[in-house]
PDB file of C-alpha atoms in Angstrom:
ATOM      1  CA  MET A 275      51.411 -23.506 -13.795  1.00 43.00           C
ATOM      2  CA  ALA A 276      51.632 -22.048 -17.174  1.00 42.00           C
ATOM      3  CA  ARG A 277      50.372 -25.419 -18.539  1.00 40.00           C
ATOM      4  CA  ARG A 278      47.480 -25.187 -16.226  1.00 40.00           C
ATOM      5  CA  GLN A 279      46.403 -21.517 -17.298  1.00 43.00           C
ATOM      6  CA  LEU A 280      46.867 -22.709 -20.990  1.00 39.00           C
ATOM      7  CA  PHE A 281      44.322 -25.617 -20.226  1.00 37.00           C
ATOM      8  CA  LEU A 282      41.705 -23.220 -18.931  1.00 38.00           C
ATOM      9  CA  VAL A 283      42.023 -20.881 -21.612  1.00 36.00           C
ATOM     10  CA  LEU A 284      41.172 -23.847 -24.320  1.00 37.00           C
ATOM     11  CA  PHE A 285      38.500 -25.137 -22.189  1.00 35.00           C
ATOM     12  CA  SER A 286      36.749 -21.850 -21.997  1.00 39.00           C
ATOM     13  CA  LEU A 287      37.033 -21.356 -25.861  1.00 36.00           C
ATOM     14  CA  HIS A 288      35.664 -24.935 -26.251  1.00 36.00           C
ATOM     15  CA  SER A 289      32.653 -24.287 -24.141  1.00 35.00           C
ATOM     16  CA  LEU A 290      32.261 -21.052 -25.704  1.00 33.00           C
ATOM     17  CA  PHE A 291      32.201 -22.407 -29.556  1.00 32.00           C
ATOM     18  CA  HIS A 292      30.236 -25.500 -28.532  1.00 34.00           C
ATOM     19  CA  LEU A 293      27.222 -24.197 -26.595  1.00 32.00           C
ATOM     20  CA  PRO A 294      24.075 -26.187 -27.662  1.00 32.00           C
ATOM     21  CA  SER A 295      22.033 -24.322 -30.182  1.00 32.00           C
ATOM     22  CA  ILE A 296      19.075 -22.602 -28.612  1.00 29.00           C
ATOM     23  CA  THR A 297      17.543 -20.924 -31.726  1.00 31.00           C
ATOM     24  CA  ALA A 298      18.283 -23.663 -34.715  1.00 32.00           C
ATOM     25  CA  THR A 299      15.164 -25.433 -33.881  1.00 30.00           C
ATOM     26  CA  GLY A 300      11.538 -24.751 -32.463  1.00 32.00           C
ATOM     27  CA  ALA A 301       9.017 -22.160 -33.454  1.00 30.00           C
ATOM     28  CA  HIS A 302       7.893 -19.035 -31.589  1.00 25.00           C
ATOM     29  CA  PRO A 303       5.802 -20.262 -28.930  1.00 30.00           C
ATOM     30  CA  ALA A 304       2.956 -17.902 -29.825  1.00 30.00           C
ATOM     31  CA  TYR A 305       3.070 -18.416 -33.598  1.00 28.00           C
ATOM     32  CA  ASP A 306       3.146 -21.831 -35.076  1.00 36.00           C
ATOM     33  CA  ASP A 307       6.068 -22.286 -37.655  1.00 40.00           C
ATOM     34  CA  GLN A 308       7.884 -19.049 -37.117  1.00 38.00           C
ATOM     35  CA  PRO A 309      11.503 -19.403 -36.804  1.00 39.00           C
ATOM     36  CA  SER A 310      12.748 -17.880 -33.206  1.00 37.00           C
ATOM     37  CA  CYS A 311      15.131 -15.188 -33.206  1.00 39.00           C
ATOM     38  CA  SER A 312      16.428 -15.118 -29.576  1.00 39.00           C
ATOM     39  CA  ALA A 313      16.881 -17.479 -26.420  1.00 41.00           C
ATOM     40  CA  SER A 314      13.831 -15.672 -24.832  1.00 43.00           C
ATOM     41  CA  PHE A 315      11.457 -16.719 -27.688  1.00 49.00           C
ATOM     42  CA  ALA A 316      12.534 -20.324 -27.351  1.00 50.00           C
ATOM     43  CA  SER A 317      11.814 -20.691 -23.887  1.00 57.00           C
ATOM     44  CA  SER A 318       8.893 -22.779 -22.722  1.00 68.00           C
ATOM     45  CA  ASP A 319       8.111 -20.594 -20.045  1.00 79.00           C
ATOM     46  CA  PRO A 320       4.974 -18.752 -20.357  1.00 90.00           C
ATOM     47  CA  LEU A 321       4.861 -15.167 -21.013  1.00 91.00           C
ATOM     48  CA  PRO A 322       3.790 -12.889 -17.971  1.00 93.00           C
ATOM     49  CA  THR A 323       0.654 -11.030 -18.379  1.00 92.00           C
ATOM     50  CA  PRO A 324       1.103  -7.418 -19.918  1.00 91.00           C
ATOM     51  CA  LEU A 325       1.008  -4.897 -17.328  1.00 90.00           C
ATOM     52  CA  ARG A 326      -1.844  -2.092 -17.872  1.00 91.00           C
ATOM     53  CA  ARG A 327      -1.132   0.919 -15.818  1.00 92.00           C
ATOM     54  CA  GLU A 328      -2.824   4.357 -15.129  1.00 92.00           C
ATOM     55  CA  GLU A 329      -0.210   5.408 -13.055  1.00 91.00           C
ATOM     56  CA  PHE A 330       3.536   5.309 -13.333  1.00 92.00           C
ATOM     57  CA  ASP A 331       6.592   6.055 -10.916  1.00 93.00           C
ATOM     58  CA  GLY A 332       4.649   5.266  -7.884  1.00 92.00           C
ATOM     59  CA  GLY A 333       1.829   7.513  -8.833  1.00 92.00           C
ATOM     60  CA  ARG A 334       3.623  10.680  -9.653  1.00 95.00           C
ATOM     61  CA  ILE A 335       2.485  10.191 -13.546  1.00 96.00           C
ATOM     62  CA  ILE A 336      -1.089   9.887 -14.118  1.00 97.00           C
ATOM     63  CA  ASP A 337      -2.354   8.962 -17.501  1.00 98.00           C
ATOM     64  CA  ILE A 338      -5.593  10.723 -18.371  1.00 98.00           C
ATOM     65  CA  THR A 339      -5.972   9.580 -21.880  1.00 98.00           C
ATOM     66  CA  HIS A 340      -8.869   7.208 -22.428  1.00 98.00           C
ATOM     67  CA  PHE A 341      -7.691   3.997 -24.211  1.00 96.00           C
ATOM     68  CA  TYR A 342      -9.325   3.224 -27.490  1.00 96.00           C
ATOM     69  CA  ARG A 343     -11.711   0.494 -27.456  1.00 96.00           C
ATOM     70  CA  SER A 344     -14.729  -0.572 -30.013  1.00 96.00           C
ATOM     71  CA  ASP A 345     -17.495   0.452 -27.468  1.00 96.00           C
ATOM     72  CA  MET A 346     -15.986   3.702 -26.797  1.00 97.00           C
ATOM     73  CA  PRO A 347     -18.725   6.428 -27.308  1.00 98.00           C
ATOM     74  CA  SER A 348     -18.651   8.159 -30.738  1.00 97.00           C
ATOM     75  CA  TRP A 349     -20.605  11.542 -31.513  1.00 97.00           C
ATOM     76  CA  GLU A 350     -24.214  11.073 -31.985  1.00 96.00           C
ATOM     77  CA  SER A 351     -23.935   7.135 -32.280  1.00 96.00           C
ATOM     78  CA  THR A 352     -25.610   4.689 -30.514  1.00 96.00           C
ATOM     79  CA  GLU A 353     -22.850   2.056 -31.547  1.00 96.00           C
ATOM     80  CA  GLY A 354     -19.883   3.514 -30.357  1.00 96.00           C
ATOM     81  CA  VAL A 355     -16.477   3.507 -32.213  1.00 96.00           C
ATOM     82  CA  GLY A 356     -16.965   0.248 -33.722  1.00 95.00           C
ATOM     83  CA  GLN A 357     -13.872  -1.899 -35.200  1.00 95.00           C
ATOM     84  CA  PHE A 358     -11.004   0.635 -35.686  1.00 95.00           C
ATOM     85  CA  LEU A 359      -8.019  -1.622 -35.870  1.00 95.00           C
ATOM     86  CA  TRP A 360      -7.108  -4.506 -38.349  1.00 94.00           C
ATOM     87  CA  LEU A 361      -3.998  -6.598 -38.391  1.00 95.00           C
ATOM     88  CA  SER A 362      -3.622  -6.582 -42.081  1.00 96.00           C
ATOM     89  CA  GLN A 363      -0.302  -8.491 -41.924  1.00 95.00           C
ATOM     90  CA  SER A 364      -0.077 -11.494 -39.719  1.00 95.00           C
ATOM     91  CA  MET A 365       2.749 -13.456 -38.466  1.00 95.00           C
ATOM     92  CA  ALA A 366       0.229 -16.369 -37.578  1.00 94.00           C
ATOM     93  CA  ASN A 367      -0.902 -16.108 -41.427  1.00 94.00           C
ATOM     94  CA  GLY A 368       2.782 -16.399 -42.644  1.00 95.00           C
ATOM     95  CA  SER A 369       3.833 -12.540 -42.843  1.00 95.00           C
ATOM     96  CA  GLN A 370       7.507 -11.699 -41.585  1.00 96.00           C
ATOM     97  CA  ALA A 371       6.058  -9.081 -38.987  1.00 97.00           C
ATOM     98  CA  ASN A 372       2.775  -7.973 -37.480  1.00 96.00           C
ATOM     99  CA  GLY A 373       1.317  -4.966 -38.958  1.00 97.00           C
ATOM    100  CA  SER A 374      -1.895  -3.054 -38.234  1.00 96.00           C
ATOM    101  CA  GLU A 375      -4.149  -0.501 -39.930  1.00 96.00           C
ATOM    102  CA  MET A 376      -6.243   2.004 -38.129  1.00 95.00           C
ATOM    103  CA  LYS A 377      -9.365   3.968 -39.387  1.00 95.00           C
ATOM    104  CA  LEU A 378     -10.786   6.229 -36.484  1.00 94.00           C
ATOM    105  CA  GLY A 379     -12.538   9.576 -36.365  1.00 95.00           C
ATOM    106  CA  ALA A 380     -10.051  12.630 -35.686  1.00 96.00           C
ATOM    107  CA  HIS A 381     -12.684  13.603 -32.698  1.00 97.00           C
ATOM    108  CA  SER A 382     -12.439  10.210 -31.193  1.00 97.00           C
ATOM    109  CA  GLY A 383     -11.693   9.646 -27.626  1.00 97.00           C
ATOM    110  CA  THR A 384      -9.205  11.740 -25.697  1.00 98.00           C
ATOM    111  CA  HIS A 385      -8.612  14.527 -28.580  1.00 98.00           C
ATOM    112  CA  VAL A 386      -7.973  17.969 -29.343  1.00 98.00           C
ATOM    113  CA  ASP A 387      -9.808  20.758 -31.432  1.00 97.00           C
ATOM    114  CA  ALA A 388      -8.206  23.081 -33.750  1.00 97.00           C
ATOM    115  CA  PRO A 389      -9.594  26.273 -34.763  1.00 97.00           C
ATOM    116  CA  GLY A 390     -10.510  24.775 -38.212  1.00 97.00           C
ATOM    117  CA  HIS A 391     -13.069  22.862 -36.409  1.00 97.00           C
ATOM    118  CA  VAL A 392     -15.860  25.312 -36.663  1.00 97.00           C
ATOM    119  CA  PHE A 393     -14.512  28.183 -38.604  1.00 96.00           C
ATOM    120  CA  GLN A 394     -14.035  27.412 -42.566  1.00 97.00           C
ATOM    121  CA  HIS A 395     -11.846  30.262 -43.302  1.00 97.00           C
ATOM    122  CA  TYR A 396      -9.332  28.967 -40.749  1.00 97.00           C
ATOM    123  CA  PHE A 397      -9.655  25.554 -42.028  1.00 97.00           C
ATOM    124  CA  GLU A 398      -8.979  26.794 -45.521  1.00 97.00           C
ATOM    125  CA  ALA A 399      -6.111  29.088 -44.296  1.00 97.00           C
ATOM    126  CA  GLY A 400      -4.246  25.974 -42.679  1.00 97.00           C
ATOM    127  CA  PHE A 401      -5.053  26.534 -38.852  1.00 97.00           C
ATOM    128  CA  ASP A 402      -4.920  22.752 -38.184  1.00 97.00           C
ATOM    129  CA  VAL A 403      -3.581  20.678 -35.241  1.00 97.00           C
ATOM    130  CA  ASP A 404      -0.021  20.957 -36.578  1.00 97.00           C
ATOM    131  CA  THR A 405      -0.251  24.721 -35.730  1.00 97.00           C
ATOM    132  CA  LEU A 406      -1.273  24.371 -32.078  1.00 98.00           C
ATOM    133  CA  ASP A 407       1.212  25.637 -29.629  1.00 98.00           C
ATOM    134  CA  LEU A 408       2.943  22.969 -27.577  1.00 98.00           C
ATOM    135  CA  ALA A 409       3.806  25.592 -24.881  1.00 98.00           C
ATOM    136  CA  VAL A 410       0.131  25.872 -24.268  1.00 98.00           C
ATOM    137  CA  LEU A 411      -0.294  22.127 -24.511  1.00 98.00           C
ATOM    138  CA  ASN A 412       2.280  21.595 -22.061  1.00 98.00           C
ATOM    139  CA  GLY A 413       2.667  23.305 -18.682  1.00 98.00           C
ATOM    140  CA  PRO A 414       1.089  23.821 -14.851  1.00 98.00           C
ATOM    141  CA  ALA A 415      -2.570  23.054 -14.798  1.00 98.00           C
ATOM    142  CA  LEU A 416      -5.561  23.029 -12.615  1.00 98.00           C
ATOM    143  CA  LEU A 417      -8.044  20.311 -12.065  1.00 98.00           C
ATOM    144  CA  VAL A 418     -11.295  21.928 -10.749  1.00 98.00           C
ATOM    145  CA  ASP A 419     -14.513  20.006  -9.693  1.00 97.00           C
ATOM    146  CA  VAL A 420     -17.626  21.801 -11.315  1.00 97.00           C
ATOM    147  CA  PRO A 421     -20.744  22.080  -9.312  1.00 95.00           C
ATOM    148  CA  ARG A 422     -22.839  18.803 -10.493  1.00 93.00           C
ATOM    149  CA  ASP A 423     -26.253  20.526 -10.870  1.00 89.00           C
ATOM    150  CA  SER A 424     -25.826  22.498 -14.041  1.00 91.00           C
ATOM    151  CA  ASN A 425     -23.707  23.225 -17.151  1.00 97.00           C
ATOM    152  CA  ILE A 426     -20.824  25.403 -16.984  1.00 98.00           C
ATOM    153  CA  THR A 427     -22.420  29.123 -16.986  1.00 98.00           C
ATOM    154  CA  ALA A 428     -20.967  32.454 -16.341  1.00 98.00           C
ATOM    155  CA  GLU A 429     -22.303  32.175 -12.865  1.00 97.00           C
ATOM    156  CA  VAL A 430     -20.403  28.790 -12.429  1.00 98.00           C
ATOM    157  CA  MET A 431     -17.240  30.173 -13.710  1.00 98.00           C
ATOM    158  CA  ARG A 432     -17.409  32.973 -11.230  1.00 98.00           C
ATOM    159  CA  GLY A 433     -17.947  30.739  -8.258  1.00 97.00           C
ATOM    160  CA  LEU A 434     -15.151  28.607  -9.388  1.00 97.00           C
ATOM    161  CA  ASN A 435     -12.913  31.443  -8.131  1.00 96.00           C
ATOM    162  CA  ILE A 436      -9.993  30.618 -10.823  1.00 97.00           C
ATOM    163  CA  PRO A 437      -7.085  33.269  -9.913  1.00 95.00           C
ATOM    164  CA  ARG A 438      -5.545  35.092 -12.831  1.00 96.00           C
ATOM    165  CA  GLY A 439      -2.482  33.888 -14.139  1.00 97.00           C
ATOM    166  CA  VAL A 440      -3.592  30.199 -14.446  1.00 98.00           C
ATOM    167  CA  ARG A 441      -3.606  29.284 -18.156  1.00 98.00           C
ATOM    168  CA  ARG A 442      -4.730  25.496 -18.082  1.00 98.00           C
ATOM    169  CA  VAL A 443      -7.693  24.258 -16.495  1.00 98.00           C
ATOM    170  CA  LEU A 444      -9.385  20.775 -16.557  1.00 98.00           C
ATOM    171  CA  PHE A 445     -12.988  20.863 -15.573  1.00 98.00           C
ATOM    172  CA  ARG A 446     -14.317  17.710 -13.789  1.00 98.00           C
ATOM    173  CA  THR A 447     -17.926  17.345 -13.895  1.00 98.00           C
ATOM    174  CA  LEU A 448     -20.895  15.173 -13.589  1.00 98.00           C
ATOM    175  CA  ASN A 449     -19.600  13.278 -16.952  1.00 98.00           C
ATOM    176  CA  THR A 450     -17.017  11.614 -14.601  1.00 98.00           C
ATOM    177  CA  ASP A 451     -19.635  10.704 -11.958  1.00 97.00           C
ATOM    178  CA  LYS A 452     -21.895   9.093 -14.628  1.00 97.00           C
ATOM    179  CA  LYS A 453     -19.008   7.039 -16.310  1.00 98.00           C
ATOM    180  CA  LEU A 454     -20.159   8.802 -19.518  1.00 98.00           C
ATOM    181  CA  MET A 455     -16.849   7.901 -21.552  1.00 98.00           C
ATOM    182  CA  TRP A 456     -17.457   4.519 -20.531  1.00 98.00           C
ATOM    183  CA  LYS A 457     -20.680   4.087 -22.026  1.00 98.00           C
ATOM    184  CA  LYS A 458     -21.120   3.025 -25.737  1.00 97.00           C
ATOM    185  CA  GLU A 459     -24.238   5.003 -26.721  1.00 98.00           C
ATOM    186  CA  PHE A 460     -23.840   8.816 -26.779  1.00 98.00           C
ATOM    187  CA  ASP A 461     -25.527  10.954 -24.457  1.00 97.00           C
ATOM    188  CA  THR A 462     -26.732  14.428 -25.450  1.00 97.00           C
ATOM    189  CA  SER A 463     -27.166  15.376 -21.634  1.00 97.00           C
ATOM    190  CA  TYR A 464     -23.270  15.645 -21.058  1.00 98.00           C
ATOM    191  CA  VAL A 465     -22.276  18.727 -19.007  1.00 98.00           C
ATOM    192  CA  GLY A 466     -20.331  21.335 -20.944  1.00 98.00           C
ATOM    193  CA  PHE A 467     -20.034  25.077 -21.330  1.00 98.00           C
ATOM    194  CA  MET A 468     -22.720  27.410 -22.286  1.00 98.00           C
ATOM    195  CA  ARG A 469     -21.955  30.097 -24.515  1.00 98.00           C
ATOM    196  CA  ASP A 470     -22.199  32.731 -21.449  1.00 98.00           C
ATOM    197  CA  GLY A 471     -19.789  30.538 -19.573  1.00 98.00           C
ATOM    198  CA  ALA A 472     -17.384  30.308 -22.408  1.00 98.00           C
ATOM    199  CA  GLN A 473     -17.615  34.268 -22.834  1.00 98.00           C
ATOM    200  CA  TRP A 474     -17.033  34.537 -19.364  1.00 98.00           C
ATOM    201  CA  LEU A 475     -13.915  32.477 -19.351  1.00 98.00           C
ATOM    202  CA  VAL A 476     -12.403  34.425 -22.331  1.00 98.00           C
ATOM    203  CA  ASP A 477     -13.132  37.866 -21.069  1.00 98.00           C
ATOM    204  CA  ASN A 478     -12.049  37.412 -17.520  1.00 98.00           C
ATOM    205  CA  THR A 479      -9.237  34.872 -17.082  1.00 98.00           C
ATOM    206  CA  ASP A 480      -5.956  34.104 -18.649  1.00 98.00           C
ATOM    207  CA  ILE A 481      -7.012  30.654 -19.503  1.00 98.00           C
ATOM    208  CA  LYS A 482      -5.578  29.335 -22.693  1.00 98.00           C
ATOM    209  CA  LEU A 483      -6.329  25.597 -22.410  1.00 98.00           C
ATOM    210  CA  VAL A 484      -9.561  23.946 -21.412  1.00 98.00           C
ATOM    211  CA  GLY A 485      -9.955  20.332 -20.717  1.00 98.00           C
ATOM    212  CA  ILE A 486     -13.018  18.376 -19.974  1.00 98.00           C
ATOM    213  CA  ASP A 487     -14.313  14.716 -19.358  1.00 98.00           C
ATOM    214  CA  TYR A 488     -16.599  14.043 -22.287  1.00 98.00           C
ATOM    215  CA  LEU A 489     -16.357  14.343 -26.129  1.00 98.00           C
ATOM    216  CA  SER A 490     -16.958  18.005 -25.990  1.00 98.00           C
ATOM    217  CA  VAL A 491     -16.289  21.041 -23.954  1.00 98.00           C
ATOM    218  CA  VAL A 492     -19.392  22.908 -24.698  1.00 97.00           C
ATOM    219  CA  ALA A 493     -22.800  21.389 -24.023  1.00 97.00           C
ATOM    220  CA  PHE A 494     -25.017  19.999 -26.612  1.00 97.00           C
ATOM    221  CA  ASP A 495     -27.699  22.438 -26.503  1.00 94.00           C
ATOM    222  CA  ASP A 496     -25.256  25.446 -27.156  1.00 94.00           C
ATOM    223  CA  LEU A 497     -22.827  23.441 -29.365  1.00 96.00           C
ATOM    224  CA  ILE A 498     -21.850  25.877 -32.241  1.00 96.00           C
ATOM    225  CA  PRO A 499     -22.317  29.165 -30.424  1.00 96.00           C
ATOM    226  CA  SER A 500     -19.763  28.237 -27.661  1.00 97.00           C
ATOM    227  CA  HIS A 501     -17.242  26.547 -30.010  1.00 97.00           C
ATOM    228  CA  LEU A 502     -17.258  29.955 -31.628  1.00 97.00           C
ATOM    229  CA  VAL A 503     -16.520  32.050 -28.569  1.00 98.00           C
ATOM    230  CA  PHE A 504     -13.597  29.644 -27.494  1.00 98.00           C
ATOM    231  CA  LEU A 505     -11.808  29.122 -31.078  1.00 97.00           C
ATOM    232  CA  GLU A 506     -12.489  32.355 -32.734  1.00 97.00           C
ATOM    233  CA  GLY A 507      -9.279  33.905 -31.040  1.00 96.00           C
ATOM    234  CA  ARG A 508      -6.888  31.254 -32.040  1.00 97.00           C
ATOM    235  CA  GLU A 509      -5.429  31.464 -28.414  1.00 97.00           C
ATOM    236  CA  ILE A 510      -7.535  28.929 -26.680  1.00 98.00           C
ATOM    237  CA  ILE A 511      -6.895  25.247 -26.965  1.00 98.00           C
ATOM    238  CA  LEU A 512      -9.793  22.579 -26.281  1.00 98.00           C
ATOM    239  CA  VAL A 513      -8.993  19.052 -25.049  1.00 98.00           C
ATOM    240  CA  GLU A 514     -11.829  16.839 -24.930  1.00 98.00           C
ATOM    241  CA  GLY A 515     -12.425  13.114 -23.902  1.00 98.00           C
ATOM    242  CA  LEU A 516      -9.982  13.312 -20.690  1.00 98.00           C
ATOM    243  CA  LYS A 517     -10.205  10.213 -17.958  1.00 98.00           C
ATOM    244  CA  LEU A 518     -10.547  12.062 -14.579  1.00 98.00           C
ATOM    245  CA  GLU A 519     -11.460   9.551 -12.319  1.00 96.00           C
ATOM    246  CA  ASN A 520      -9.539   9.093  -8.989  1.00 93.00           C
ATOM    247  CA  VAL A 521      -7.523  12.061  -9.451  1.00 96.00           C
ATOM    248  CA  LYS A 522      -7.500  14.594  -6.764  1.00 96.00           C
ATOM    249  CA  PRO A 523      -8.162  18.301  -7.536  1.00 97.00           C
ATOM    250  CA  GLY A 524      -5.059  20.552  -7.563  1.00 97.00           C
ATOM    251  CA  ILE A 525      -2.107  21.535  -9.637  1.00 98.00           C
ATOM    252  CA  TYR A 526      -0.207  19.305 -11.616  1.00 98.00           C
ATOM    253  CA  SER A 527       2.120  19.579 -14.707  1.00 98.00           C
ATOM    254  CA  LEU A 528       0.025  18.804 -17.810  1.00 98.00           C
ATOM    255  CA  HIS A 529       1.636  17.043 -21.004  1.00 98.00           C
ATOM    256  CA  CYS A 530      -0.388  16.572 -24.099  1.00 98.00           C
ATOM    257  CA  LEU A 531       0.969  15.697 -27.478  1.00 97.00           C
ATOM    258  CA  PRO A 532      -1.293  15.618 -30.667  1.00 96.00           C
ATOM    259  CA  LEU A 533      -0.111  13.868 -33.800  1.00 95.00           C
ATOM    260  CA  ARG A 534       1.172  15.970 -36.401  1.00 96.00           C
ATOM    261  CA  LEU A 535      -1.651  15.680 -38.774  1.00 96.00           C
ATOM    262  CA  ARG A 536      -1.461  18.597 -41.088  1.00 97.00           C
ATOM    263  CA  GLY A 537      -4.933  19.596 -42.542  1.00 97.00           C
ATOM    264  CA  ALA A 538      -6.890  17.926 -39.662  1.00 97.00           C
ATOM    265  CA  GLU A 539      -9.039  19.963 -37.506  1.00 97.00           C
ATOM    266  CA  GLY A 540      -8.944  17.712 -34.746  1.00 98.00           C
ATOM    267  CA  CYS A 541      -6.562  14.843 -33.359  1.00 97.00           C
ATOM    268  CA  PRO A 542      -6.381  11.879 -30.924  1.00 96.00           C
ATOM    269  CA  ILE A 543      -4.165  13.149 -28.189  1.00 97.00           C
ATOM    270  CA  ARG A 544      -2.031  11.458 -25.422  1.00 97.00           C
ATOM    271  CA  CYS A 545      -2.374  13.384 -22.011  1.00 98.00           C
ATOM    272  CA  ILE A 546      -0.554  12.859 -18.708  1.00 98.00           C
ATOM    273  CA  LEU A 547      -0.607  14.467 -15.431  1.00 98.00           C
ATOM    274  CA  ILE A 548       2.821  14.633 -13.308  1.00 98.00           C
ATOM    275  CA  ASP A 549       2.220  15.388  -9.427  1.00 93.00           C
TER     276      ASP A 549
END
C-alpha cells in the first residue's frame, strides 16, 4: 500500500511539472504578434460581447449619467462634442499597453457646476469643483416631473409642492421627452429655470442640489441671471445633463462624484440612483 501511495505522489508531481505550455506560443487573439500572458488570452474561443448596462443589481442601481460620444450635444455647437478620445499608445502598433488621451470641455455631458462658473471673484478665490460638499452630492433625492408647457418659473415651483426638508431634487422636463441629450445640435429651446423660479427655490425650499436633464439648469433666455441666483450663496450645487428616461418619479438615494479637478469651475460627473 505504501508503494502504491508513493507511486501516486510521483505521478502527480510528474503531471504537474510536465503540463503542455499554454503561453509559450501564439499571439493575443485580438492583437497580432503580441505575446500572450494567460491561458484565457491563448484560447481560440471568441470573447463575449461586452455588456453595457443602465441598471445594475436587478434594477436597484440606475445609472443616470450619459455615456460620452462624439455626437453628444455641446454648448452652442451644431457639431456636437466631436472626437474627444485618442489612443496615443496602441498594442496593435507595438506598444506594451494601450493608453488613451482625452480632451473634453469641463461642462460636457453629465456634469457639475461650481460657484466659479459665473462669479469671477469666486473663481479667483478657489471655489472650484474640489470644494463642493460631497454630503450634498450624495443622499436622499426626489425625482419630479415638471409640467411640459413652460420653463420652471416661480409658479411652476409652487405647483410642484416640494416639501420642506427635501435637499436634493432632480427635475425631469420636456428635454427628456424630446431626447435633446441624444441630438448632436445644441437646442436653445431646452427647458430650464427662469430667474423667478430660481429665486423662489432659494427663498422657499431647503433644496441644495438641483439636477436637470439638459446641459444647463437654467433657461437659455435667462442664462446668467438665473445662474447668479443659484450660485451666489455657494450652498446650491447644480448637476446638469442627467439621463432620466425610464426612471419612475419618487425618492432615491443619489450618488454623484466629480473628479477632483482643482481650479476647474465645472467637471464631468458620474451619477447613480439607488432604489
